[in-house]
Coordinates of C-alpha atoms in Angstrom, one line a residue:
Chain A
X8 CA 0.0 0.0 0.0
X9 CA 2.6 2.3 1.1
X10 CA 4.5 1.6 -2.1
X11 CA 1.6 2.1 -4.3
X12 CA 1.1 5.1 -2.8
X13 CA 4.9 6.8 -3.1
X14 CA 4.2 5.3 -6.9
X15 CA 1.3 7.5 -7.4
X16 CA 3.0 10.2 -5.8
X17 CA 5.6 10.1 -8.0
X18 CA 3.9 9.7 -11.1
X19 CA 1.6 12.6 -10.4
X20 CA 4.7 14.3 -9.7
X21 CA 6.3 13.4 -12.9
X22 CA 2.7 13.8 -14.7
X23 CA 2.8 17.2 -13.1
X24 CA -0.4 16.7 -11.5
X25 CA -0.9 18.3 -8.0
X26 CA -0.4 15.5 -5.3
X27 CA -3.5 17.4 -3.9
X28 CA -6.3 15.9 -6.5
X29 CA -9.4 16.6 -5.2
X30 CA -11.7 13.2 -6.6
X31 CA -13.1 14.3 -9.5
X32 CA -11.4 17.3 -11.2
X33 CA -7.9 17.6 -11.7
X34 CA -5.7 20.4 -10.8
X35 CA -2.3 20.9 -13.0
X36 CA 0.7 22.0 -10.5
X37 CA 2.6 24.3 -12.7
X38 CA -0.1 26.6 -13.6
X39 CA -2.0 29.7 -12.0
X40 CA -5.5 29.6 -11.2
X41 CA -8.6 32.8 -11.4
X42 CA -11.6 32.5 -9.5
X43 CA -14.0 31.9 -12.0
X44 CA -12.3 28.4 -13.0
X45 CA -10.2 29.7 -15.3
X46 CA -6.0 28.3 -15.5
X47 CA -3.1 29.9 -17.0
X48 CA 0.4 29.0 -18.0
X49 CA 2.8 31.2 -18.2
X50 CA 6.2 30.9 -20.0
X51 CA 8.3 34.7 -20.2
X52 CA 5.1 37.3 -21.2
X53 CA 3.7 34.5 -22.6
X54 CA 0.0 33.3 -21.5
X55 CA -2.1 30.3 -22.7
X56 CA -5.5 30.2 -20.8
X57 CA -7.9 27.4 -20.8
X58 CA -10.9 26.6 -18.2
X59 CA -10.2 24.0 -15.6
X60 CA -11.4 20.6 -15.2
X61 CA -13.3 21.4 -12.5
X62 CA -15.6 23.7 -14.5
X63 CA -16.0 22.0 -17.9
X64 CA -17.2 18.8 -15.5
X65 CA -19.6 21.3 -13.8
X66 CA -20.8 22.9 -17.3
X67 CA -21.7 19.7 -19.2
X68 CA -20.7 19.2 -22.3
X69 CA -19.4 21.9 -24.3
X70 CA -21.1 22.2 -27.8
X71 CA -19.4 26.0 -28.7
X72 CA -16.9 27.8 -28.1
X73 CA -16.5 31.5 -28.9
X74 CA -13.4 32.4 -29.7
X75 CA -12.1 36.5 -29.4
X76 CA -10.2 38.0 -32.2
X77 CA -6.7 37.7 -32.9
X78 CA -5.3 41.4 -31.7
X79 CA -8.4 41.8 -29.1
X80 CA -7.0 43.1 -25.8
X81 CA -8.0 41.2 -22.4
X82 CA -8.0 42.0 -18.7
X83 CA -7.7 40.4 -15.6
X84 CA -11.2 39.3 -14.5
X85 CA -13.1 40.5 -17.7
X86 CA -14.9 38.2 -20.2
X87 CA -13.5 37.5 -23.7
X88 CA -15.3 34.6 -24.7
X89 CA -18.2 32.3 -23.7
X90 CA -18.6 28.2 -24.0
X91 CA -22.1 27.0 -24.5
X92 CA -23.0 23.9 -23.0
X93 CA -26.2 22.6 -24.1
X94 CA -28.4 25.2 -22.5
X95 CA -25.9 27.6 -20.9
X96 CA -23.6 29.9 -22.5
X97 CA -21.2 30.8 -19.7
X98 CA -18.4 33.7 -19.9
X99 CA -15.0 32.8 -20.0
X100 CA -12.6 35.6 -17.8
X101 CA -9.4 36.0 -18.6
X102 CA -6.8 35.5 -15.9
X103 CA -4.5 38.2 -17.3
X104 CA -4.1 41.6 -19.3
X105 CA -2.6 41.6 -22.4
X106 CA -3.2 40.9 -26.6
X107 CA -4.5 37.9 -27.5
X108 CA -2.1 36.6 -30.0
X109 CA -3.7 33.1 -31.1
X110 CA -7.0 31.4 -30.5
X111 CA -7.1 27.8 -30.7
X112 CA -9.0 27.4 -34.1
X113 CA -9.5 23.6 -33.6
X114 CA -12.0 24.3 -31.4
X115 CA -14.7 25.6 -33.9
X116 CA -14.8 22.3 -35.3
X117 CA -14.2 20.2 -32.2
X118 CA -15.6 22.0 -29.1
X119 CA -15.8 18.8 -26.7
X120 CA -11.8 19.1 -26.7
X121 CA -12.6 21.9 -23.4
X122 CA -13.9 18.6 -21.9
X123 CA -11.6 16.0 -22.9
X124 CA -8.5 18.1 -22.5
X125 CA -9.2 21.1 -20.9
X126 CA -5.1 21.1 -19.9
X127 CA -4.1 20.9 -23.2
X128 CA -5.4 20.3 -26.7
X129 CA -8.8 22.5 -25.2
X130 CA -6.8 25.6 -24.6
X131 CA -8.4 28.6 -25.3
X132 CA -6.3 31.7 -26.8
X133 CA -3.1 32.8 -26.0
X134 CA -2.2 36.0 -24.9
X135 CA 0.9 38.4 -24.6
X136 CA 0.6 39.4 -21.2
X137 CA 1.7 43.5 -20.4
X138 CA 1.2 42.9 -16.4
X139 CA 3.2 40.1 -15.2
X140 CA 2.7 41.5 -11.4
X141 CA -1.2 40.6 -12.2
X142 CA -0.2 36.8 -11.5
X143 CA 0.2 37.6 -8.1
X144 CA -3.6 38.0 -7.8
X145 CA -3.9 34.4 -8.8
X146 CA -4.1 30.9 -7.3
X147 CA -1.0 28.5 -7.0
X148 CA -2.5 24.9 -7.3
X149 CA -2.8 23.9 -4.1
X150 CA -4.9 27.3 -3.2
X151 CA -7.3 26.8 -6.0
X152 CA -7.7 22.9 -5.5
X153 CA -8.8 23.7 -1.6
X154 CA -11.0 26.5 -3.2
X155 CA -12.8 24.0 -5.6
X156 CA -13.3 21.9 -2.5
X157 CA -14.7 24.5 -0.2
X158 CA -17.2 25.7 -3.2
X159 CA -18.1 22.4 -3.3
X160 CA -19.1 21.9 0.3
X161 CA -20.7 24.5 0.6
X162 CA -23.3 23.4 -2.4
Chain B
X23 CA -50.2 50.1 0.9
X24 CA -49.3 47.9 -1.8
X25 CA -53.0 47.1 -2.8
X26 CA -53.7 50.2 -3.0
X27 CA -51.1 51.3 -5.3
X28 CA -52.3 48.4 -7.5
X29 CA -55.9 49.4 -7.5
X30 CA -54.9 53.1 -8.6
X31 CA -52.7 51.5 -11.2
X32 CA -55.5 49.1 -12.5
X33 CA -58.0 52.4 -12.9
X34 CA -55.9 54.0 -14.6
X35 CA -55.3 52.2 -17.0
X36 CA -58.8 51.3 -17.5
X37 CA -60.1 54.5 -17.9
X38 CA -56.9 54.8 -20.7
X39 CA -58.9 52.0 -22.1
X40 CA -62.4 53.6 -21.9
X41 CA -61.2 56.9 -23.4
X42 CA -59.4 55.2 -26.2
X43 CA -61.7 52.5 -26.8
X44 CA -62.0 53.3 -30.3
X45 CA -58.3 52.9 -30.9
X46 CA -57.6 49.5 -29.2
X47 CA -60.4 47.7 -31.3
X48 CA -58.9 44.2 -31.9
X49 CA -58.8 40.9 -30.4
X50 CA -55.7 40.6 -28.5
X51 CA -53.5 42.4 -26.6
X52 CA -50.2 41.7 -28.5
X53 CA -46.6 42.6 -28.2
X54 CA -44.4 42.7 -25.4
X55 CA -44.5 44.6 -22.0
X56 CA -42.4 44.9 -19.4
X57 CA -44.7 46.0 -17.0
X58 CA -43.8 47.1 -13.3
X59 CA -46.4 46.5 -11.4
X60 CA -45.2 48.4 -7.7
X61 CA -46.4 45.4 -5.6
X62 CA -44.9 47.1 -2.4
X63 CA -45.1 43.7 -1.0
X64 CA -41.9 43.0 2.0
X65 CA -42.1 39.8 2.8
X66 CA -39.8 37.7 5.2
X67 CA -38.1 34.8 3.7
X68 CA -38.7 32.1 6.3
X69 CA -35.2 30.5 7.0
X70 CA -33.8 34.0 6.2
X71 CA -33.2 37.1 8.5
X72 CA -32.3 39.4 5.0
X73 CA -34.8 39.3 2.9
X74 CA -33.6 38.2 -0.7
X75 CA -35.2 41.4 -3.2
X76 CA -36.5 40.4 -6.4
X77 CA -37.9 43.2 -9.1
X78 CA -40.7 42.1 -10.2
X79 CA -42.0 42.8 -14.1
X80 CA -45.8 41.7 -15.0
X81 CA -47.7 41.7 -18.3
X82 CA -50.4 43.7 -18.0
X83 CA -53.7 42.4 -17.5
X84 CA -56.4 45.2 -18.9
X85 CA -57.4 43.8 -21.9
X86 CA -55.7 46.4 -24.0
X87 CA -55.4 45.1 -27.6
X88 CA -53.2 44.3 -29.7
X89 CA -52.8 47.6 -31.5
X90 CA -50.0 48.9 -29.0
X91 CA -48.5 47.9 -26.3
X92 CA -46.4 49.3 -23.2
X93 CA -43.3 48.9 -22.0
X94 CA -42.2 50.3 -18.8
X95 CA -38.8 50.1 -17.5
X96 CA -37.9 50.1 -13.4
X97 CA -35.2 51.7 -12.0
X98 CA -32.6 50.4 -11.4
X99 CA -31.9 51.0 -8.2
X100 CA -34.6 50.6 -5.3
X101 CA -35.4 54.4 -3.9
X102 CA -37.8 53.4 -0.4
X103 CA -40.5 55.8 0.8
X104 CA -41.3 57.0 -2.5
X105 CA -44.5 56.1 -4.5
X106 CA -43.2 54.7 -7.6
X107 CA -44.6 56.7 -10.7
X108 CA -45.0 54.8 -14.1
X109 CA -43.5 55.4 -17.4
X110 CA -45.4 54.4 -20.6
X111 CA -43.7 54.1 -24.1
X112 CA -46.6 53.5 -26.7
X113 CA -45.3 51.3 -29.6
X114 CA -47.4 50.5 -33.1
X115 CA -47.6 46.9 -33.9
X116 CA -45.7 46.9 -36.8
X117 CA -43.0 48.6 -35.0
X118 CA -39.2 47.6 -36.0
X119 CA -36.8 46.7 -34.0
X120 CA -39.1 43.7 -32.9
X121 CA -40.7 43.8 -29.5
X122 CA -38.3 40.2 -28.4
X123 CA -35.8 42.0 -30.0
X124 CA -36.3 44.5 -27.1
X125 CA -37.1 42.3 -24.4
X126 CA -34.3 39.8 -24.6
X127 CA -31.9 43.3 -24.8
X128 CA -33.3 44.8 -21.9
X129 CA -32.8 41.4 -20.4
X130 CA -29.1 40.9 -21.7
X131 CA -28.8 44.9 -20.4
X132 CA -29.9 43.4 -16.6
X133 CA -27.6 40.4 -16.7
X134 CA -24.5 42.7 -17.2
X135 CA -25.5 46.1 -15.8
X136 CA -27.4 45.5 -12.9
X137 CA -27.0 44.7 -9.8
X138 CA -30.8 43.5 -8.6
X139 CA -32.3 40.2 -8.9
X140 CA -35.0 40.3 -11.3
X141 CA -38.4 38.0 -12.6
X142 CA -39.8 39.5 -15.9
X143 CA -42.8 37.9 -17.0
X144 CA -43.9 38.6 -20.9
X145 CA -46.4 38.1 -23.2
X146 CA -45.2 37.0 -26.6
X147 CA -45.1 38.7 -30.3
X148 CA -47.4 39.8 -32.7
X149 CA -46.4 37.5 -35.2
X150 CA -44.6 34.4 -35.0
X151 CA -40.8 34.7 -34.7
X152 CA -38.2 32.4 -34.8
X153 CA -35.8 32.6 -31.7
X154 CA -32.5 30.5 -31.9
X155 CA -29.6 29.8 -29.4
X156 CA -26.8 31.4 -29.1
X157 CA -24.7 29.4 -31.5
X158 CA -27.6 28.1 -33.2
X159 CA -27.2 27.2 -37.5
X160 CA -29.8 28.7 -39.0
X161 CA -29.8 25.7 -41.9
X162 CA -30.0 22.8 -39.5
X163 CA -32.2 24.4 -37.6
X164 CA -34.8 26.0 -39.7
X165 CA -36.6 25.3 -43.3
X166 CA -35.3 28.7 -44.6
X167 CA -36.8 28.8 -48.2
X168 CA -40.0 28.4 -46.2
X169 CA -39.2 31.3 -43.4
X170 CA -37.5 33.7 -46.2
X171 CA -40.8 33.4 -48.2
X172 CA -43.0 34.2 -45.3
X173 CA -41.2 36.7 -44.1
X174 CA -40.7 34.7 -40.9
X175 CA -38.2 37.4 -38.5
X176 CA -35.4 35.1 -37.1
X177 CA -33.8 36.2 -33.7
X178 CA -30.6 34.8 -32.8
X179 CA -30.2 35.6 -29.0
X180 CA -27.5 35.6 -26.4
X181 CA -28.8 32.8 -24.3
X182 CA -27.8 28.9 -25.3
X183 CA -30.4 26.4 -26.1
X184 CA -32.1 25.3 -28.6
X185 CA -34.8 27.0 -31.3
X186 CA -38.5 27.9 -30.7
X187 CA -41.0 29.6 -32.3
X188 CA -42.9 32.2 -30.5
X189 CA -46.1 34.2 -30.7
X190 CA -48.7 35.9 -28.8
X191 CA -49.7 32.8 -27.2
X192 CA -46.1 32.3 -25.6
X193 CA -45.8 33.4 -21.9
X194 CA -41.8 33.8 -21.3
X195 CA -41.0 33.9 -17.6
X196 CA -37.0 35.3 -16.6
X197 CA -35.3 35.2 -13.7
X198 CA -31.8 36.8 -12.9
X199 CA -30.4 36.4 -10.2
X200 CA -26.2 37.8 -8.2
X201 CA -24.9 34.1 -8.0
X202 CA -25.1 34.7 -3.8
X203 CA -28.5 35.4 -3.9
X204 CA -30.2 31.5 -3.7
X205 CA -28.8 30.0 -0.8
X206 CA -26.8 26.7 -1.7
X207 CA -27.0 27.2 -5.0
X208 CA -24.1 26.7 -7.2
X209 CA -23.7 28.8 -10.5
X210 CA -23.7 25.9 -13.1
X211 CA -26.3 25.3 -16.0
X212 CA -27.2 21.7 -14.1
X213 CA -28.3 23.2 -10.5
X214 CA -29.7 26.0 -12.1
X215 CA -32.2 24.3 -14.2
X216 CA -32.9 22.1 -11.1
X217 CA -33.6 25.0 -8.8
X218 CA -36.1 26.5 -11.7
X219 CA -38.3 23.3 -11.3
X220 CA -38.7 23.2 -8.1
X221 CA -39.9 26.5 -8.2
X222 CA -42.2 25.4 -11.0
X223 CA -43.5 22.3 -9.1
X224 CA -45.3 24.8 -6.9
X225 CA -46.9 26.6 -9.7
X226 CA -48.3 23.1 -10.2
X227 CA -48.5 21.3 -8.0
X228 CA -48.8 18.1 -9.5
X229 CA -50.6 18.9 -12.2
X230 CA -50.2 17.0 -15.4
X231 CA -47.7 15.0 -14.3
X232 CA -45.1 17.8 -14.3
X233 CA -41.7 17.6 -14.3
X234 CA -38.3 18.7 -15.3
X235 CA -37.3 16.6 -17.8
X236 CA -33.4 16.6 -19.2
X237 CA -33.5 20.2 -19.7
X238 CA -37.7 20.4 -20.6
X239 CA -40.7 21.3 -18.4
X240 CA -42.6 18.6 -19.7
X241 CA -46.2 17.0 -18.9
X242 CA -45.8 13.6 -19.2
X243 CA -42.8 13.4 -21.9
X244 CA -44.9 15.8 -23.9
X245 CA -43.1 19.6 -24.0
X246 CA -44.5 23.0 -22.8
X247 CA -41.4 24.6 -21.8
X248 CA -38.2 25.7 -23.1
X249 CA -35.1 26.6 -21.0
X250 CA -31.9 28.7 -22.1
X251 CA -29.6 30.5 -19.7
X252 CA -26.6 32.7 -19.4
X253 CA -23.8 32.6 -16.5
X254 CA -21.8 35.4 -16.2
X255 CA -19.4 36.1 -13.5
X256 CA -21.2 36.7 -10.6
X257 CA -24.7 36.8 -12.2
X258 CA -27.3 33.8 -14.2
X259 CA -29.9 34.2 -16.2
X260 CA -33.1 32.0 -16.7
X261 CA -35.9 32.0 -19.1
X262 CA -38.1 29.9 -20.2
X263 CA -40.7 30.3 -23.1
X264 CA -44.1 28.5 -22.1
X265 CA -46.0 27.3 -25.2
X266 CA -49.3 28.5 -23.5
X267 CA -50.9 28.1 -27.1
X268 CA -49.7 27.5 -30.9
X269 CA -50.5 27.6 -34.2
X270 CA -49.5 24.2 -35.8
X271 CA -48.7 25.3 -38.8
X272 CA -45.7 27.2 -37.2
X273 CA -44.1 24.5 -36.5
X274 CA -43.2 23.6 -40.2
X275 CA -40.9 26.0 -39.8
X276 CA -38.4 24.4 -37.6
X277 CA -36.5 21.2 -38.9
X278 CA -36.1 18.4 -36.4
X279 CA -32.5 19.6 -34.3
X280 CA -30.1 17.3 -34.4
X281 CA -28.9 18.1 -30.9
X282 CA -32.7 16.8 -29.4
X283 CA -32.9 15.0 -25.4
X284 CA -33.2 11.4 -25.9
X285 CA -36.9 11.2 -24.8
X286 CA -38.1 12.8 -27.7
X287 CA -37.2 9.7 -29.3
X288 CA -37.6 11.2 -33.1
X289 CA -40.9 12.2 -32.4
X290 CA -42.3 14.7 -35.0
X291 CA -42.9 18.7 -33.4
X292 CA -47.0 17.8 -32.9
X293 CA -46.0 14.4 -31.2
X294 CA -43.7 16.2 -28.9
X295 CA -45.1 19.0 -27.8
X296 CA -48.1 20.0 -26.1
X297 CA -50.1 23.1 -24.6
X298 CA -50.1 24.8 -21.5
X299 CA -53.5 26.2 -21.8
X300 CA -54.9 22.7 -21.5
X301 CA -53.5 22.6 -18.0
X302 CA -53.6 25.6 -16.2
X303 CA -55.8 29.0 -16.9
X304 CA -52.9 31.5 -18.2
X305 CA -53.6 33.8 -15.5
X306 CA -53.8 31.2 -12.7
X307 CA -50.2 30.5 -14.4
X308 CA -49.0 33.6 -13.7
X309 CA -50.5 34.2 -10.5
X310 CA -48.8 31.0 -9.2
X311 CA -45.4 32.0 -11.0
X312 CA -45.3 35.1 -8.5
X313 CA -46.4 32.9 -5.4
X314 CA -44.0 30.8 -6.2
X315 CA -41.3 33.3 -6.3
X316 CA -42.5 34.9 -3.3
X317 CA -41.9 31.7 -0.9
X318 CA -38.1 32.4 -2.0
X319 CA -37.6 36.5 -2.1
X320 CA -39.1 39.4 -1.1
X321 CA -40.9 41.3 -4.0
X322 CA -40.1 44.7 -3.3
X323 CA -41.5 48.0 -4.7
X324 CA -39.4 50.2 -6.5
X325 CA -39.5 54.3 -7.5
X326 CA -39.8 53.8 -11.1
X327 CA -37.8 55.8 -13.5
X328 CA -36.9 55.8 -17.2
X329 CA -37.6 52.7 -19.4
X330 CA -34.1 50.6 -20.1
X331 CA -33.1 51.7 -23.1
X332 CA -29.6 50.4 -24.6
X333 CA -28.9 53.7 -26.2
X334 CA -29.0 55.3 -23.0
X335 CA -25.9 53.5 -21.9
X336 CA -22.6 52.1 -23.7
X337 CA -24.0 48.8 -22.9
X338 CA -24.5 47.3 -26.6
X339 CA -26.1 43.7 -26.8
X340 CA -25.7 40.7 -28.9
X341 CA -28.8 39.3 -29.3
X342 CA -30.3 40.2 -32.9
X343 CA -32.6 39.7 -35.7
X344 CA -30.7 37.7 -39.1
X345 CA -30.6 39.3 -41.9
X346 CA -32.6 37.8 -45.2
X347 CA -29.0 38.0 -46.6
X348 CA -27.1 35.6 -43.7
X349 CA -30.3 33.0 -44.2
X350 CA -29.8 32.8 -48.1
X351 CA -26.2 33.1 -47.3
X352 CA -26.9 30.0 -45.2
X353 CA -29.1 28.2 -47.1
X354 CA -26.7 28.5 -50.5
X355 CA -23.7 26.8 -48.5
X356 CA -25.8 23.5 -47.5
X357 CA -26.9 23.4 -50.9
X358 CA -23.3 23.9 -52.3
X359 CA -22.1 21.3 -49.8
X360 CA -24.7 19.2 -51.1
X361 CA -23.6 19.4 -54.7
X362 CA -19.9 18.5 -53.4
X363 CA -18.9 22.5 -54.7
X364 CA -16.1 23.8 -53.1

């Protein structure tokens, strides 16, 4: 058991996966975390933003995806796109200021890849970020895993 | 205090009826109104020490016809110890931008600019109108060759869900609500659309066999209600279109979606749906709808000021009518795809 365990622990380490998974919805260690279920990587001034796990499992499944411009400018906490999930069109927030420089085009034709991969092939746009002190306002993994768990309980 | 305001408001608007009697000669009374009715009403929420305030907006009731309509906007922020004063903007029937056009901006205007929970209750359109989701293909969705020769107006709002087709038998009831405002209720389209039927089990009560079913108010497995929502930050929206009555032929308009729940099992429109007005008396409906929302918030009564008006602020909307161009447009590419054209 104790074995198994270190195992897993070191996989997810290796797998980059925060050794505090919550059940259901994963939570990636490397990246930053908004409020409103969005996660960002950053790399330099570089920005790729995606919705979590935790809210494309609370959304259903995604059949849209609206995408901004290429050149728009985005900022912290504002919307810049929406998912529609059967019913619902929800907003999508960006994490950070900045110009989005790509949107993920494969998503017009295959929405359900915010589900399947929300991590990585269901990225959203990408952004050149012009406020790197705004990550500071964000959540490190482990704050926004016990965040999804108190929203949870409290439901 | 609040009955009494009510009474006022109800004579004067009948004795706008009997003076104008002449005018307002048809059957119906058509088109949309927002109609603040200053119910003055502060009730306690049982379980709840703050009382939850929902602004309420009511169809009117007066039998005016359907040769205008009126549209009344609330303030938007609650003035107490005031009587409220009412606003009337008198629209022709024919009037363009379309009447849902208005309503759902208004509404999309309350989603993102206010801070108040609101229930708007509606009567539907003049003539029928096509209303599709948010993301919504017009040439899956609709038999255009058949809606550009009849002239059929095609809304395309900023809600998700699927398409309807509304008159001025549809009742649309809204609700929008700060995500804080129902207690242990979580901001996803899921517990959303659960909360909404509870609240509609006590309109009734058993009636019909009633239930929520997938994302349909249904009696039985036979449809008389439509669901779409919006979820922004810290607000939601729901609405629901209530096929009190329809015209059958109507529903040739609308091809069969692809994206239908799986208890529809193919079933043809006629086959699916069914009417409300067989159920429930349409004011008994609305009467109950208001109960209803009463058990949860306090209906409070607010100074009224100028009606919501989009050019008023910088807020601009999405919802819109299509253009006769974008359905041809549409309907061209299908049939290019068809003929393997590039």
């Amino acid at each position: 058991m104790a074995s198994g365990m270190l195992w897993a622990s070191r996989a997810a380490s290796c797998l980059r996966i925060s050794v505090f998974h919550r059940g259901f919805s994963t939570v990636l260690k490397d990246l930053k975390y908004a409020d409103s279920h969005e996660w960002v990587k950053v790399t330099g001034n570089a920005a790729t933003i995606g919705i979590t796990d935790h809210a494309q499992d609370h959304l259903g499944d995604v059949v849209y995806v609206e995408l901004p411009e290429v050149g728009a400018a985005v900022k912290q906490g504002d919307s810049f796109g929406a998912v529609e999930s059967v019913k619902a069109t929800s907003d999508i927030n960006s994490p950070v200021s900045g110009k989005v420089v790509e949107v993920n085009e494969e998503l017009s034709n295959s929405p359900a890849l915010v589900n399947s991969s929300p991590y990585e092939a269901g990225w959203i746009i990408k952004v050149e970020m012009n406020d790197a002190g705004e990550l500071k306002n964000l959540m490190d993994s482990e704050k926004y895993s016990k965040f999804c768990e108190e929203e949870d309980s409290k439901h | 205090m609040p009955a009494c305001i009510h009474e006022l408001f109800v004579e004067f608007i009948v004795s706008v009826y009997h003076r104008h009697h002449h005018t307002y000669m048809h059957a119906f009374g058509i088109g949309l109104t927002g109609l603040v009715v200053a119910l003055g009403y502060l009730m306690k929420q049982k379980n709840h020490h703050i009382s939850l305030p929902l602004q309420l907006l009511l169809p009117r009731r007066f039998g005016i016809t359907d040769s205008s309509f009126y549209v009344c906007g609330p303030a938007l922020k609650d003035i107490k110890g005031k009587s409220p004063s009412l606003k009337f903007e008198r629209r022709k029937k024919n009037t363009r931008p379309g009447i849902l056009v208005r309503q759902l901006h208004i509404e999309e205007q309350l989603l993102r600019t206010s801070s108040e929970n609101w229930c708007i209750i509606n009567d539907g359109t003049n003539d029928p109108t096509i209303v599709m989701g948010f993301s919504g293909k017009p040439a899956e969705l609709l038999e255009i060759e058949s809606v550009l020769h009849d002239q059929v107006p095609v809304i395309r709002r900023f809600t998700g869900g699927g398409t309807v087709i509304v008159d001025h038998q549809t009742i649309f009831v809204t609700f929008i609500c700060n995500k804080e405002t129902v207690p242990d209720l979580q901001p996803y389209p899921r517990p959303i659309m659960s909360w909404s039927s509870s609240l509609y089990s006590k309109v009734f009560g058993g009636i019909g066999d009633f239930h929520l079913r997938e994302n349909d108010y249904v009696f039985g497995n036979h449809k008389f209600g439509g669901n779409a929502q919006s979820i922004t930050k810290n607000k939601w929206i729901h609405h629901t279109s209530f096929l009190w009555d329809f015209d059958v032929r109507n529903m040739a308009y609308l091809k069969l979606p692809k994206l239908a729940p799986a208890y529809r099992s193919a079933r043809g429109h006629l086959d699916f749906i069914c009417r409300l007005k067989d159920y429930m008396p349409r004011s008994t409906f609305i009467d109950k709808t208001v109960e209803a929302a009463g058990t949860q918030f306090s209906l409070r009564s607010l100074e009224l000021e100028a009606v919501v008006t989009c050019s008023e602020t910088e807020f601009r909307p999405s919802t819109r009518f299509l253009t006769n161009e974008e359905l041809a447009a549409a309907a061209a590419a299908v049939s290019e795809q068809q003929l393997g054209l590039p």
